[in-house]
Amino acid sequence: MGLGERGGWDKSESRYCGVETEFDDDVPRLLSFNLSSTGFDFVVAPLTDPTYRPSLIEADNGSSHVPPFAGSDLVLSPAQWSSHVVGKISSWIDLDSEDEILRMDSETTLKQEIAWATHLSLQACLLPSPKGASCANYARCVNQILQGLSNMQLWLRIPLLKSDDDSPDVDSDNLMDSWELWNSFRLICEHHSQLSVALDILSTLPSVNSIGRWFGEPVRVAIIHTDSFLTNARGYPCLSKSHQKLISGFFNHSVQVIISGKPLHSIPAETIGSAANQTDNNMNSTLRHPLRSYLDYVGYLYQRMEPLSEQERIELGYRDFLQAPLQPLMDNLEAQTYETFEKDSVKYMQYQRAISKALLDRVPDGEASAATTVLMVVGAGRGPLVRASLQAAEETGRKLKVYAVEKNPNAVVTLLSLVKLEGWENVVTIVSCDMRLWNAPERADILVSELLGSFGDNELSPECLDGAQRFLKQDGISIPSSYTSFIQPITASKLYNDVKSHKDLVHFETAYVVKLHSVARLAPTKPVFTFNHPDYSTKKNNQRYKKLQFEVPRDTGSVMVHGFAGYFDATLYKDVHLGIEPSMATPNMFSWFAIFFPLRQPICVQPGSPLEVHFWRCCGSAKVWYEWCVTSPRPSPIHNSNGRSYWVKASSNTEQVIVDSFRCDLGTRSKLRTVTDVLRHF
């Protein structure tokens, strides 16, 4: 039984709630008490008797022995073990102890319990938190185990704790940031994808910025202790506003909740029966689980969350999946891709607004009946911008002559049919040609295009519009008139591991389109490259270089930078803009996802240390590519030097691929998908 479904469609793992239990050698009874009669979905239970020590058994018996596991594997079905039990590794183990006997006992027990959990086909085991700041031997042993695991996840228990530097009651010599503990552990384990975090939620929370780091880390569960709950006016447990916000954030990131601890709230006797009846009419109030009121409250938080919008529901399955960038200059788009982009009504409304303003500026009211504005749509596709232009002309009462220029012969077929269907033959002229090769019969007053990529210029909008600019009047208007790319450093553990899984250099030197979700945005965005149109400069050059310095807020603590998220913002005309830069993104627009530039080796940034990054846009005779590197706090290699791994071909040739050396597996094993594949599901 989950916490309740949001709108009857939610399949998120976060709707399942577990309970941490004590050791019980009667596992069926343990499950019956905590699951069947209560509503919890799984138990986190110790696998062996907590008094067990291998060295004591060996001293008594002097021979091999069988650890005191919690019952035979036959007491539950394989499905029950897998679905309802998470193994809790003995909490006493300390693999970094100075006591050699304890250290050896700990290593033996850890390996025995993991082996038993593997035999039971458990989905996950909860590892105890490291006992001190040094965890090298513990991490080494876990890393050994990870090399042999097939599917099971290991959840490392980490308290959500960070002391504030300026807190008057904190000893500066004993400042504690539990993220540092996790970071040391996962670095020793080489960012292994089966090592995750189980966050212990305490009664006091660190700063919002410090908490934000964890949303880019592989957090699988949040363990809420009963002593973290407050008491409401009716005597029931509740959480503070900051705790509520944190748990809601975890729900949105598919993090499961586990209730831990003993009941600390005395529910008024007269309300126990009624509360139980409201929750489960078939449950006798005398059998009420002591932690039921905590589960009910967590369920209440889950059920009151806002349902996802239709757009979010469509994108749900594609969050944090790497996608090969769309290349409309090189490839002819398919009908399904056109159809998806044409559904983005917000984008075309913005274009229509911009064209209307340009028409009003171009033709005074007194000349509206006589003057005809020549408007060229370059890259017309199947005609949405042509329609937006004609609607703007009708809205403003201006006369229009439209040239629709499109290189895709398949889209031209649709355009011809549309013109005939709508009766636009006297207004719209269709040109089947690459805009850079067309010899226009006259010059345009307004040039309209939608050649922008996720990073603004990454689909070669500057090169295309430079080629088309020759048939724009000297005082003509380009829509868009300018666009700027932006980047920001992010923690993105999942994306990093997906790139790393390919085990080659090429994938680390490729920019990916991705619907960012499980990421931590570590600093505000900063502008990178800007392009203006029309550009009449005598020394026109689309190469760019930018050095940027980011400051991570000091109260965040140390952070791990896995790469950079890229966005764009475009000025269509005057005050009409569209874009995906987070602080000023156009609402409800879905034509673009962000772009991700990975780092071959993640960079750890300490509080107060600047993060300095360099970006280049390089242009060759036949291709355009990006290069990037970090120089502070430590230097990284130049990524994609000379466009060796990834580039955009600056020519229309459907027989060539954009990245000749980009040999990625697009099968079910790979997390890499093309944008077209994703859009088919919208």
CSV table of N, CA and C in Angstrom, one decimal, residues 15 76 145 242 275 281 357 390 430 455 490-491 520 554 568 612 624-625 634 677:
chain,number,residue,atom,x,y,z
A,15,ARG,N,6.2,7.0,-3.5
A,15,ARG,CA,4.9,6.8,-2.9
A,15,ARG,C,4.9,5.6,-2.0
A,76,LEU,N,10.0,-16.8,3.6
A,76,LEU,CA,9.2,-15.9,2.7
A,76,LEU,C,9.5,-16.4,1.3
A,145,ILE,N,33.0,-5.1,-2.7
A,145,ILE,CA,31.7,-5.8,-2.8
A,145,ILE,C,31.0,-5.3,-4.0
A,242,SER,N,9.9,23.9,7.3
A,242,SER,CA,11.1,23.6,6.5
A,242,SER,C,11.3,22.1,6.3
A,275,ALA,N,-9.5,7.8,14.5
A,275,ALA,CA,-8.4,8.0,13.5
A,275,ALA,C,-8.2,6.7,12.8
A,281,ASN,N,-11.1,1.1,7.8
A,281,ASN,CA,-12.3,0.7,8.5
A,281,ASN,C,-12.3,-0.7,9.0
A,357,LYS,N,4.6,43.7,-33.6
A,357,LYS,CA,5.2,44.9,-33.2
A,357,LYS,C,6.1,45.4,-34.3
A,390,LEU,N,1.0,35.7,-40.9
A,390,LEU,CA,-0.2,36.1,-41.5
A,390,LEU,C,-1.2,36.5,-40.5
A,430,ILE,N,6.5,29.8,-52.0
A,430,ILE,CA,7.3,28.7,-51.3
A,430,ILE,C,8.6,28.5,-52.1
A,455,PHE,N,21.4,25.8,-26.7
A,455,PHE,CA,22.5,26.7,-26.2
A,455,PHE,C,22.5,28.0,-27.1
A,490,ILE,N,26.7,22.5,-12.1
A,490,ILE,CA,25.7,21.7,-11.5
A,490,ILE,C,26.3,20.4,-10.9
A,491,THR,N,25.7,19.9,-9.9
A,491,THR,CA,25.9,18.6,-9.4
A,491,THR,C,24.9,17.7,-10.1
A,520,ALA,N,21.6,19.6,-8.8
A,520,ALA,CA,21.7,20.7,-7.9
A,520,ALA,C,22.4,21.9,-8.7
A,554,ARG,N,28.7,30.6,0.3
A,554,ARG,CA,29.5,30.0,1.4
A,554,ARG,C,28.7,29.0,2.3
A,568,PHE,N,19.6,29.3,-23.1
A,568,PHE,CA,19.6,30.5,-23.9
A,568,PHE,C,18.5,31.4,-23.6
A,612,GLU,N,36.5,28.7,-11.9
A,612,GLU,CA,36.8,29.4,-13.1
A,612,GLU,C,36.7,28.4,-14.3
A,624,VAL,N,31.6,23.3,-36.9
A,624,VAL,CA,31.6,24.2,-35.7
A,624,VAL,C,31.6,23.3,-34.5
A,625,TRP,N,32.4,23.7,-33.4
A,625,TRP,CA,32.4,22.9,-32.2
A,625,TRP,C,32.7,23.7,-31.0
A,634,ARG,N,41.2,23.7,-9.6
A,634,ARG,CA,42.3,22.9,-10.1
A,634,ARG,C,42.0,22.8,-11.6
A,677,ASP,N,13.6,10.7,-30.8
A,677,ASP,CA,13.0,9.5,-30.1
A,677,ASP,C,12.2,10.0,-29.0
